[in-house]
Coordinates of C-alpha atoms and ligand atoms in Angstrom, one line a residue:
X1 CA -6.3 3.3 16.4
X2 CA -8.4 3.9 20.0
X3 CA -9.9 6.8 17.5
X4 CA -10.8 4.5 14.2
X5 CA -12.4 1.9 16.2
X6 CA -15.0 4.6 18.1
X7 CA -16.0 6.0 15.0
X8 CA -16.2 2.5 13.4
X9 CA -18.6 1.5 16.5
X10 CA -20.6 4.8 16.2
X11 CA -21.2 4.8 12.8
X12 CA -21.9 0.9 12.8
X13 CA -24.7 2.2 15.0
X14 CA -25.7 5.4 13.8
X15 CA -26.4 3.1 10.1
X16 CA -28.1 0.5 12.5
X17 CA -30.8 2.8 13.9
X18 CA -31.0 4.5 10.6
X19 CA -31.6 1.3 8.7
X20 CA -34.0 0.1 11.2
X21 CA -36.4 3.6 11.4
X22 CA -36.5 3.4 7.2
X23 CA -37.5 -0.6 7.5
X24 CA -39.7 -1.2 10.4
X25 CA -41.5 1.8 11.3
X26 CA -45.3 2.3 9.1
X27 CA -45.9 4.6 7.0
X28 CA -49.5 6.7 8.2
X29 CA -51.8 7.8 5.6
X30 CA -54.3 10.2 7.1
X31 CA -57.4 10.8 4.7
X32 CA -59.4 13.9 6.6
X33 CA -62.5 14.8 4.2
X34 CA -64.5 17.9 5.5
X35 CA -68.0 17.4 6.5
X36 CA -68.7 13.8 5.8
X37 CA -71.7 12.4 7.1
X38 CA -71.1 8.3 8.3
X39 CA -74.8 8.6 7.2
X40 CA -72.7 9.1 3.5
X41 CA -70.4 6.3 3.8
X42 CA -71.8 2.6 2.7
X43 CA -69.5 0.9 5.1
X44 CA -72.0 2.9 7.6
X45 CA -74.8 3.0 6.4
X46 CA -75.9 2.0 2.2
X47 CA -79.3 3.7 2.2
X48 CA -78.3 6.5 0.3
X49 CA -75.2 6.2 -1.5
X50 CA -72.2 3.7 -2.0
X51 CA -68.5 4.4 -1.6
X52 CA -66.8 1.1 -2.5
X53 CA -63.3 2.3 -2.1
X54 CA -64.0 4.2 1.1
X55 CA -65.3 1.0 2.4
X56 CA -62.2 -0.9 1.2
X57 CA -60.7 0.3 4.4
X58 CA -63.0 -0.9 6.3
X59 CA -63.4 -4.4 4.8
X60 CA -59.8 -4.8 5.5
X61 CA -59.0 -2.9 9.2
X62 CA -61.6 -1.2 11.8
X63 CA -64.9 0.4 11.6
X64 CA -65.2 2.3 14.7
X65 CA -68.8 3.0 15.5
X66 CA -68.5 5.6 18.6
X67 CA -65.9 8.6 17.3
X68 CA -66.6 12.0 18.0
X69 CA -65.3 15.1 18.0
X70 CA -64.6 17.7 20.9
X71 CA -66.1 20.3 18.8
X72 CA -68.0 20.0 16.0
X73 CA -66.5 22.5 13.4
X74 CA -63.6 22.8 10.6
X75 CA -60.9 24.4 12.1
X76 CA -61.3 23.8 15.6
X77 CA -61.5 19.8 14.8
X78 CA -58.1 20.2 13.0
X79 CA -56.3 22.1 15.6
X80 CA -57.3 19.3 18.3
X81 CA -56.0 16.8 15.2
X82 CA -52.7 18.6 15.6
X83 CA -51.8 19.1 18.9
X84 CA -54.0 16.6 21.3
X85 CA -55.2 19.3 23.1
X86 CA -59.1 20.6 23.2
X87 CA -59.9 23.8 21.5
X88 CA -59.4 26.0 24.9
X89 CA -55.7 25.0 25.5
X90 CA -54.6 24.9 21.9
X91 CA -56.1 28.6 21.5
X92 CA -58.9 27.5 18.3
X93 CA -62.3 27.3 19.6
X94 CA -64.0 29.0 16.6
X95 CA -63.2 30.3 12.5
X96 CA -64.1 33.5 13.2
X97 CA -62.0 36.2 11.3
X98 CA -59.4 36.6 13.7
X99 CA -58.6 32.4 14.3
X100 CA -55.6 31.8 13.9
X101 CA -53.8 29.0 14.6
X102 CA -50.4 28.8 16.2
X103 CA -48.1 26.6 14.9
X104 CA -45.0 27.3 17.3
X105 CA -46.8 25.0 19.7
X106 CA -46.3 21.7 19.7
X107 CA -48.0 19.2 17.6
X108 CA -47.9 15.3 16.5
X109 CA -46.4 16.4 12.7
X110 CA -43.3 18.2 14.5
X111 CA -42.7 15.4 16.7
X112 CA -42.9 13.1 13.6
X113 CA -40.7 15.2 11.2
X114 CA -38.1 15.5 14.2
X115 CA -37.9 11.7 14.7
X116 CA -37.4 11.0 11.0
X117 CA -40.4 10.9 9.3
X118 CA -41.2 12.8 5.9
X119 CA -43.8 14.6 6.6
X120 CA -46.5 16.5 4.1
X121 CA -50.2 17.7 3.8
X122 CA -51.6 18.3 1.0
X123 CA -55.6 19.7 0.2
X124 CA -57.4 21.5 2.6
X125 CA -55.5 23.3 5.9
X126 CA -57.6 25.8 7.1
X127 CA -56.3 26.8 10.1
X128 CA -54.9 30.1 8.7
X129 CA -51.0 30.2 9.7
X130 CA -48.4 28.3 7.4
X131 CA -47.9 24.7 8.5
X132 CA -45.3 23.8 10.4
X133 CA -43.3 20.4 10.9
X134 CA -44.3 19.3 7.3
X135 CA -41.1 18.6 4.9
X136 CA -44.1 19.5 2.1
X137 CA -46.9 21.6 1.8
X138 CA -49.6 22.0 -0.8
X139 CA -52.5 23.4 0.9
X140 CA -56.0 25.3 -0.3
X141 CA -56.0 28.8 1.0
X142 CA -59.0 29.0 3.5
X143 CA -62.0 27.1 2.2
X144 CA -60.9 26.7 -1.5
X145 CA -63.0 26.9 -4.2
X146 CA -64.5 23.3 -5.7
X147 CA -62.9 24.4 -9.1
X148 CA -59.5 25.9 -10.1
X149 CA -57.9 26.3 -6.8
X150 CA -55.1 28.7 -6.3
X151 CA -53.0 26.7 -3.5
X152 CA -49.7 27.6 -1.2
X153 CA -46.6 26.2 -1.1
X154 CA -43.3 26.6 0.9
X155 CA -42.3 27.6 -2.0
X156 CA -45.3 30.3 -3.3
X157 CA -48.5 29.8 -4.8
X158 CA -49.8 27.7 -7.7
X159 CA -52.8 28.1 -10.1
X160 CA -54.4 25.0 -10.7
X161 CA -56.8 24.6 -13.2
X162 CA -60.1 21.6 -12.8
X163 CA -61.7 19.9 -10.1
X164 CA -60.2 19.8 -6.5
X165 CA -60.9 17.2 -5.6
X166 CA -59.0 15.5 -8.6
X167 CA -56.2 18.1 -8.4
X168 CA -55.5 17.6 -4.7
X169 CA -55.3 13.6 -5.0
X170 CA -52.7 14.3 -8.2
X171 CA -50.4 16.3 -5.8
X172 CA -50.8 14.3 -3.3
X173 CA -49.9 10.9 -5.7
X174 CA -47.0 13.3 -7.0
X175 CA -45.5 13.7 -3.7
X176 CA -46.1 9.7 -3.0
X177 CA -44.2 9.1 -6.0
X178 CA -41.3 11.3 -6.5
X179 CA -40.9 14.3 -3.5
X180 CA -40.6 12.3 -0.3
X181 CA -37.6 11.2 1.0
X182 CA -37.5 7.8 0.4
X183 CA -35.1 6.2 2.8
X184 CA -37.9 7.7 5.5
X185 CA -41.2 6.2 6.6
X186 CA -44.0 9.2 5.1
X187 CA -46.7 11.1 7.7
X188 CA -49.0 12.0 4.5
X189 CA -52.2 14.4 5.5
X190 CA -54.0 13.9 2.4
X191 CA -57.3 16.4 3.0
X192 CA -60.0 17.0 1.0
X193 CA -62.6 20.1 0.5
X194 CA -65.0 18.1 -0.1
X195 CA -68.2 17.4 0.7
X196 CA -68.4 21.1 2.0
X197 CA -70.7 23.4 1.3
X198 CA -72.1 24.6 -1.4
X199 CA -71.4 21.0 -2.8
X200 CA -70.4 21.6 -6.7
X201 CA -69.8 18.3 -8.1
X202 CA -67.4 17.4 -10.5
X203 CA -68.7 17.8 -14.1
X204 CA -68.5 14.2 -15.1
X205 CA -71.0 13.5 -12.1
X206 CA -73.2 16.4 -12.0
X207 CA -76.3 14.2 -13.9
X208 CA -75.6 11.3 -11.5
X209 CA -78.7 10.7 -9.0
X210 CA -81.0 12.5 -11.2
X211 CA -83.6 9.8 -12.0
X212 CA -83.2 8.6 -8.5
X213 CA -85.0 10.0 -5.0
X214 CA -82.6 9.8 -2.2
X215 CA -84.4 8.5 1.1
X216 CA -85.3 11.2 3.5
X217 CA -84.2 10.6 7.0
X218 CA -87.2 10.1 9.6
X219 CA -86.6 13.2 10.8
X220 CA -86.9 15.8 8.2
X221 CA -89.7 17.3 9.7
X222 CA -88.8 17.4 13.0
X223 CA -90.7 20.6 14.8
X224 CA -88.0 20.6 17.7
X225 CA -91.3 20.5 20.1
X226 CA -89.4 17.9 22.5
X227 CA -86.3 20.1 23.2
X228 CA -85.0 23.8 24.3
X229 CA -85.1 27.3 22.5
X230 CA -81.8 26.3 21.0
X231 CA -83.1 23.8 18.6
X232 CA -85.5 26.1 16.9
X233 CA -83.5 29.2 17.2
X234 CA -81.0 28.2 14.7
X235 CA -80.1 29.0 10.9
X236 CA -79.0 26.2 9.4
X237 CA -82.9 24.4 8.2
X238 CA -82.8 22.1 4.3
X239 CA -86.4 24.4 4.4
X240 CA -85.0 28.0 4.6
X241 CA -81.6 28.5 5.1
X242 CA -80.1 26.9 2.0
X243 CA -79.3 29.8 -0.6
X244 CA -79.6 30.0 -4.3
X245 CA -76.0 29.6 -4.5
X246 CA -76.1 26.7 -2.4
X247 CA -79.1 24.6 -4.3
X248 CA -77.6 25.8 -8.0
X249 CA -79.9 28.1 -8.8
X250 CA -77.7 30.4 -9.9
X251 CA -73.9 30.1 -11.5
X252 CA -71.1 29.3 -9.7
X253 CA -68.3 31.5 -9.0
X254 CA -65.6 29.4 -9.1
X255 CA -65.8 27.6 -12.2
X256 CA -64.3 29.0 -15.5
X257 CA -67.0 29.5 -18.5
X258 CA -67.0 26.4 -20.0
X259 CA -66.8 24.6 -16.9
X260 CA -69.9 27.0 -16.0
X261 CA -71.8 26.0 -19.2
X262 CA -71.6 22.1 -18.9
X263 CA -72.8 22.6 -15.0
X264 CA -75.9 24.6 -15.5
X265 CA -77.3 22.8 -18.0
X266 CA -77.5 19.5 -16.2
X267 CA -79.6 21.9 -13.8
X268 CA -81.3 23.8 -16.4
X269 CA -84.5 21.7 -16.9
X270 CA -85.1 20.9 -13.0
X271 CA -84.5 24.8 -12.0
X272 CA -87.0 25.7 -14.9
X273 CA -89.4 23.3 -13.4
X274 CA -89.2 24.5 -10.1
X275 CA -89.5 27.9 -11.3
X276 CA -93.0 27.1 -13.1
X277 CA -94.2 24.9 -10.0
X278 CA -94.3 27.4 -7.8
X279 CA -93.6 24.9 -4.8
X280 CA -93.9 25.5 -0.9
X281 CA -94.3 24.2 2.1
X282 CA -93.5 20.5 3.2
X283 CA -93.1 19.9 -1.0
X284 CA -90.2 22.8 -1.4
X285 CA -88.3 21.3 1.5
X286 CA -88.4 17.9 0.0
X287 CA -87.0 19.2 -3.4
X288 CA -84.5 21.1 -1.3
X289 CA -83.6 18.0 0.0
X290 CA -83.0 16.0 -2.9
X291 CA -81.0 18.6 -4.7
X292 CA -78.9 19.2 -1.7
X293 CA -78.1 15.7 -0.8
X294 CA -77.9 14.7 -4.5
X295 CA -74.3 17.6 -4.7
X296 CA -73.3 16.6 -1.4
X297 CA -73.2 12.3 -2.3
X298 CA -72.0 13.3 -6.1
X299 CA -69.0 15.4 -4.4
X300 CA -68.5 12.6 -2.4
X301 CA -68.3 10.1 -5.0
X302 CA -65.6 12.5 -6.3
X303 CA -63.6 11.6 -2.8
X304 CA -64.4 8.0 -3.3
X305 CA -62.7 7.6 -6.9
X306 CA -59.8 9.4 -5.7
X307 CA -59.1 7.4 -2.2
X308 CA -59.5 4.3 -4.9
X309 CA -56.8 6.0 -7.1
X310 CA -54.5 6.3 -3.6
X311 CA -55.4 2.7 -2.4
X312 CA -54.5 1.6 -5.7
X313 CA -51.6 3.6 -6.1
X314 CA -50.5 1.7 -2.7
X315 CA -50.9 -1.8 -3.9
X316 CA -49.4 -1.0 -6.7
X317 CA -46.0 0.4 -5.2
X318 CA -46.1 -2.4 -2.4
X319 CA -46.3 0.3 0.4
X320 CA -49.7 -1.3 1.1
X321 CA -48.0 -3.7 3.1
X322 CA -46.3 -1.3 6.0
X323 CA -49.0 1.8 5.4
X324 CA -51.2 2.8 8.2
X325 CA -55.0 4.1 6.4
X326 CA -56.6 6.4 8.3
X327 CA -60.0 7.9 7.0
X328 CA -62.2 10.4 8.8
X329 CA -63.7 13.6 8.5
X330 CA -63.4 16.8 10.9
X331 CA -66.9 15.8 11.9
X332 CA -70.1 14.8 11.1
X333 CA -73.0 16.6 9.3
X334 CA -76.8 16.3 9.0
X335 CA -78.7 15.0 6.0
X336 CA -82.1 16.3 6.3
X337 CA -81.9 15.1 10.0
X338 CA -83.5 16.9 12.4
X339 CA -84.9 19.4 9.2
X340 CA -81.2 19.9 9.0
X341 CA -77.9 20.4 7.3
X342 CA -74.3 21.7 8.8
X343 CA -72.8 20.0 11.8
X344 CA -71.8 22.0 15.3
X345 CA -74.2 19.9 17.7
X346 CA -73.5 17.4 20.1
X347 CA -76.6 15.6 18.8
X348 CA -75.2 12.8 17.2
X349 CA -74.8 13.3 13.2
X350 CA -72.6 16.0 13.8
X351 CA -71.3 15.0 16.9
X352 CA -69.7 11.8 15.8
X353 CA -67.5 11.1 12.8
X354 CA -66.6 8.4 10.3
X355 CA -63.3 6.6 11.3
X356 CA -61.9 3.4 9.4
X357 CA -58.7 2.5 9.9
X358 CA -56.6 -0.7 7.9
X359 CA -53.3 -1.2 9.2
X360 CA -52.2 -5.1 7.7
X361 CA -51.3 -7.3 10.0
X362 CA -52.1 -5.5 12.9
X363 CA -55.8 -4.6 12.3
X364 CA -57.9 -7.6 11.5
X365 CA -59.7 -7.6 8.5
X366 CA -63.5 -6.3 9.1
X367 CA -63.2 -5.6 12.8
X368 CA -65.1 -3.1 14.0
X369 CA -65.2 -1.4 18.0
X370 CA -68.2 0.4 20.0
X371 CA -65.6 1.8 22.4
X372 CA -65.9 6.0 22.2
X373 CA -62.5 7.3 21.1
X374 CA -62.0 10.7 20.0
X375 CA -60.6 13.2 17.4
X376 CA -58.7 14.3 20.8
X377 CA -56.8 10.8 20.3
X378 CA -55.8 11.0 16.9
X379 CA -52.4 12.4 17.8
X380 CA -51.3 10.2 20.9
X381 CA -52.5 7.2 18.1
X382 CA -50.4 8.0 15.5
X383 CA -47.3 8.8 17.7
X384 CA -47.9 5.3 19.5
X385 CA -47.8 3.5 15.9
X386 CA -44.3 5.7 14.8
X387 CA -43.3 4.2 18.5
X388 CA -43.0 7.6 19.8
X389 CA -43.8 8.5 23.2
X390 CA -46.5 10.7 24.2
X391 CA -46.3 13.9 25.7
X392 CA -48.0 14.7 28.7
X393 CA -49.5 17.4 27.3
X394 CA -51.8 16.0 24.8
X395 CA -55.4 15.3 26.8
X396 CA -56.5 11.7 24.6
X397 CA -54.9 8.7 24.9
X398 CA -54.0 6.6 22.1
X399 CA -56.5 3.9 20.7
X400 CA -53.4 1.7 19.3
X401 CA -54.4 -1.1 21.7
X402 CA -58.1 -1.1 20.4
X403 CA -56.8 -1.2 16.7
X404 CA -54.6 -4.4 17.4
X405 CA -57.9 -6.2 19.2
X406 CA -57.3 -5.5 22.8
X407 CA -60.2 -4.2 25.1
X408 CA -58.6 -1.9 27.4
X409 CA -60.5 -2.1 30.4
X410 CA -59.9 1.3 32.0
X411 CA -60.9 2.7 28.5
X412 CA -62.7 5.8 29.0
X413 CA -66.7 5.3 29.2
X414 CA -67.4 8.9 28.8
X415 CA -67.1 11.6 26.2
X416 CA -66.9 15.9 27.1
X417 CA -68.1 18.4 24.5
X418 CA -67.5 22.1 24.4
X419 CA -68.7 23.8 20.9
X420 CA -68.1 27.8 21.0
X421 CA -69.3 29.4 17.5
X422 CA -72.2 31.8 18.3
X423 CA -74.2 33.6 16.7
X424 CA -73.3 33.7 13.3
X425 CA -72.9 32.0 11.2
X426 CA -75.8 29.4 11.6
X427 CA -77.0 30.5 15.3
X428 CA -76.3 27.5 17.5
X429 CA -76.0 28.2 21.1
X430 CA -72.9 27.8 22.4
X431 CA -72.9 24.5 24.9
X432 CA -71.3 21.8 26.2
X433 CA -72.2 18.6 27.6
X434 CA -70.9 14.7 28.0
X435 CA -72.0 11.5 26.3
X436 CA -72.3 8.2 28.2
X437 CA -72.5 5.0 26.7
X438 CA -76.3 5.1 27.2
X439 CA -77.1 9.1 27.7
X440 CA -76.2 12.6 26.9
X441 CA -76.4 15.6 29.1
X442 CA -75.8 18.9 27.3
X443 CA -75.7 22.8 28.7
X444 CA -76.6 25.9 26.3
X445 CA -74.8 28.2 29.0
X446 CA -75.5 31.6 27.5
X447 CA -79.1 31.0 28.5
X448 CA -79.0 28.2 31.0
X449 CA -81.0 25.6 29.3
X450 CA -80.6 22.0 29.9
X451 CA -81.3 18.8 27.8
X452 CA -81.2 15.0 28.6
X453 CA -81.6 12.4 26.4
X454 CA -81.9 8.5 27.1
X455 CA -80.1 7.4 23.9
X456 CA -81.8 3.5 24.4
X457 CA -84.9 4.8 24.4
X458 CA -84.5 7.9 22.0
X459 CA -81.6 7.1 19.5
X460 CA -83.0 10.3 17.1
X461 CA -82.8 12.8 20.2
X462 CA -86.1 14.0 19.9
X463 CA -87.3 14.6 23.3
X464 CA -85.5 15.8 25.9
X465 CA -86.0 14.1 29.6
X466 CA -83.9 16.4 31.5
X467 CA -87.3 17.4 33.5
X468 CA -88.7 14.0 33.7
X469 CA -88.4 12.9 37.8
X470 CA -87.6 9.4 36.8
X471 CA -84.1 11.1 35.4
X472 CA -83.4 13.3 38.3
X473 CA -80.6 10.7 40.1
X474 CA -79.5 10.2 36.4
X475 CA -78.9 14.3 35.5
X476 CA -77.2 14.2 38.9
X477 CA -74.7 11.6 38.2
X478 CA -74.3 13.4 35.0
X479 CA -73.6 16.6 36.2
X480 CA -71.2 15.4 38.6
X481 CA -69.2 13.4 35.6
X482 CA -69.6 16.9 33.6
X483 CA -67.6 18.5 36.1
X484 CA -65.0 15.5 36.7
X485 CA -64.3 15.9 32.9
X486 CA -64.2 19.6 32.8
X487 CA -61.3 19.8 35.8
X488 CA -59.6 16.6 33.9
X489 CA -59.4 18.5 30.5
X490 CA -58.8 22.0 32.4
X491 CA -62.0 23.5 30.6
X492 CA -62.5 26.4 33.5
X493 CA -64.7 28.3 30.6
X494 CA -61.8 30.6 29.5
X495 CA -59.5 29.8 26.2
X496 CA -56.2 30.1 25.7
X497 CA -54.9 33.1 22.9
X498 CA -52.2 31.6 21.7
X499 CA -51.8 34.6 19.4
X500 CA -54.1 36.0 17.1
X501 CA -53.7 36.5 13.4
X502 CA -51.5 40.0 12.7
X503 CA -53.8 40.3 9.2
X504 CA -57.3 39.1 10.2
X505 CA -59.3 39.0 6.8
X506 CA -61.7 40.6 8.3
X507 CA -62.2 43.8 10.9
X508 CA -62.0 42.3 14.4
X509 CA -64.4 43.1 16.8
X510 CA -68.1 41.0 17.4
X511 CA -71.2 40.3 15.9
X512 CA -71.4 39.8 12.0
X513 CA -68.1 41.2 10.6
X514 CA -66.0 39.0 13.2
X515 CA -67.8 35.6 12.5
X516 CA -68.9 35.8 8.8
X517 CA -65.5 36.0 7.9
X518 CA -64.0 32.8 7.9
X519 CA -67.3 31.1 9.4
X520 CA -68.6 27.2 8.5
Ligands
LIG1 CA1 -65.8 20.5 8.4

């Protein structure tokens, strides 16, 4: 009798917390693209393109305007994603060959998965190992191709055939509608390739844009005269460093032959005419320009349709009304800015990164914050909305508060950088630094250079006032806030190896074989 009535009381419980974690807890939706400019989103910033379905989310939750990243680069960005932690604790500063991230650490999916969520990524991964804490997996294998991606599963590989772009948003609708476990709120990572390099848009938009000039950003021609060695000492220029491959000049590998024969030819007559024009100088860089950015916005109208086919797929199913949107991208990227493309600075473009968020009911409708949150944050965030607690561990804090309208006073009013990458594959010194609401303060440490920049006065970072005497109390402050934040985050200059890869793809050791490997 004493025996029926205790498991009566248990399992009245045991069905009471289980009803209540499949009813009231949201479902998070987290749309990471790869390389997308805010400069390329209209909720941003409409001079050059328009993403109506991107900008859904923001018309209907948060546009933050100050996110940024701890370090500006692919798979660093999503190991901080996963665990919290910056790149030197979490043992992922850089893609070179041997990166390889560690999975038996912990990490926000695990935590999720273990406290009842279903959990899945689907698209790009990057980070080398197998995921872990993810009921499903469906990811690209390293970069991926733009066309016919061969993908991994738990359960083996797959070979897809189209665009994939497309293809990732159907396996990611698939799993939506008939994988996860329905009686569980869902963790989705829905990542896309795209906008990465070498851009290859999807056929039905390759002749978009082509009786159109795209603006070129004010700073296209910058001659880097206003800052250190390390701004003219890189490879990454829209003038010289953008390769046949990249600006279509040649066939792509990916693509099958007819898919081959329908994408050259909407390049055929401009390629002949550049060919006969004989262009240089100032005019090559500005037809570089316009053909890069031209692929870049057309493969991110491809990521626009297909977040419109999600969102849609959401109203249509109801789940809109308990599902968290998240989009962002692992960082920013230049357009032409500064004479540039690629990302890695902690100069703004590529510093900061798009972030909308819509969460009904909590989020109000076309809100948007200034405070400076992080990609370090995006894990204590999405625990706090499952109702999880946070461990100690993770180095952000969690940006729930902002998202429901609050204005957290002791909010942090400063930002630390550490990027590592160097030299290859685009030659950016190696620095770090920390943003301020008004200024930035960045160190090339490998050769000891120093820049400040008064971002009221000089919002495109063009000139550097580090040596100006009417800065000097201002570097001082700076440098002591540098150091504050490098003994808070434990950055003592050495990184953690959490274990290395035991089948690099490429001969370990440094210089151009170590980096070129897995490198952008
Ligand atoms: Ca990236």
């Amino acid at each position: 009798m004493y025996r029926f009535f205790f498991l009566a009381f248990v399992s009245f419980f045991a069905f009471c917390s289980i009803s209540l974690a499949a009813d009231d807890r949201p479902n998070i939706l987290f749309i990471f693209s790869d390389d997308h400019a805010y400069q390329a989103i209209s909720a941003y910033d409409s001079s050059r393109n328009k993403t109506p379905n991107i900008d859904r989310i923001a018309k209907e939750g948060m546009r933050f305007n100050r996110a940024f990243v701890t370090n500006s680069i692919c798979g660093p960005s999503r190991a901080v994603v996963q665990t919290g932690k910056y790149s030197h604790l979490n043992g992922f500063p850089d893609n070179a060959g041997s990166a390889w991230f560690n999975g038996a650490q912990q990490t926000a999916p695990k935590l999720l998965q273990a406290a009842g969520y279903s959990t899945a990524v689907v698209g790009k991964w990057h980070l080398n190992s197998d995921p872990v804490g993810f009921d499903y997996w469906h990811i690209l294998i390293g970069q991926g191709p733009y066309y016919n991606p061969r993908m991994k599963t738990g359960d083996g590989f797959v070979e897809h055939q189209g665009y994939t772009t497309d293809i990732i948003t159907d396996v990611t609708l698939d799993w939506l509608k008939n994988k996860r476990d329905k009686n569980k709120p869902f963790f989705l990572m829905y990542q896309h390739k795209a906008p990465h390099r070498q851009w290859e848009p999807a056929l039905r938009l390759v002749d978009k844009y082509k009786d159109v000039t795209i603006p070129e950003p004010e700073t296209l021609f910058d001659d880097y005269s206003g800052r250190e060695l390390p701004a003219r000492d890189q490879a990454m220029t829209v003038a010289n460093h953008l390769t046949p491959l990249d600006l279509k000049l040649i066939p792509q590998p990916d693509q099958n032959a007819e898919q081959r024969e329908t994408f050259m030819k909407a390049y055929e007559d401009e390629n002949k005419k550049l060919e006969e024009s004989k262009l240089e100088g100032r005019e090559r860089t500005k037809w570089n320009y316009q053909r890069f950015v031209k692929d870049y916005l057309r493969c991110v109208d491809a990521v626009d349709e297909n977040v419109g086919r999600v969102l849609d797929y959401l109203d249509e199913s109801g789940l809109v009304k308990n599902t968290v949107v998240i989009y962002t991208s692992d960082q920013g990227w230049y357009l032409g800015e500064h004479g540039w493309y690629d990302k890695r600075w902690m100069y703004e473009e590529s510093f900061r990164t798009p972030l909308l968020i819509r969460w009904p009911g909590k989020v109000k409708a076309g809100s948007t914050s200034d405070k400076m949150v992080m990609n370090l944050d995006f894990a204590e965030t999405i625990l706090d909305i499952a109702g999880l607690p946070i461990p100690a561990e993770m180095q952000g804090r969690s940006f729930k508060a902002i998202l429901e309208g609050q204005n957290p006073a002791d909010w942090r009013k400063s930002v630390y950088y550490h990027y590592y990458e160097f030299p290859l594959p685009h030659h950016v010194h190696p620095h770090y630094g920390v943003r301020t609401e008004r200024y930035k303060l960045i160190h090339y440490y490998d050769i000891d250079a120093w820049e400040l920049f008064d971002l009221d006065k000089d919002p495109h970072e063009m000139k550097s006032v580090y040596k100006d005497p009417a800065y000097s109390s201002v570097v001082a402050e700076l440098k002591a806030e540098l150091k504050r934040l490098m003994e808070k985050y434990k950055d003592d200059g050495t990184t953690v190896v959490q274990y290395e890869n035991p089948n690099p793809p490429m001969p370990k050791g440094k210089g151009k074989a170590k980096a070129k490997a897995n490198a952008d």
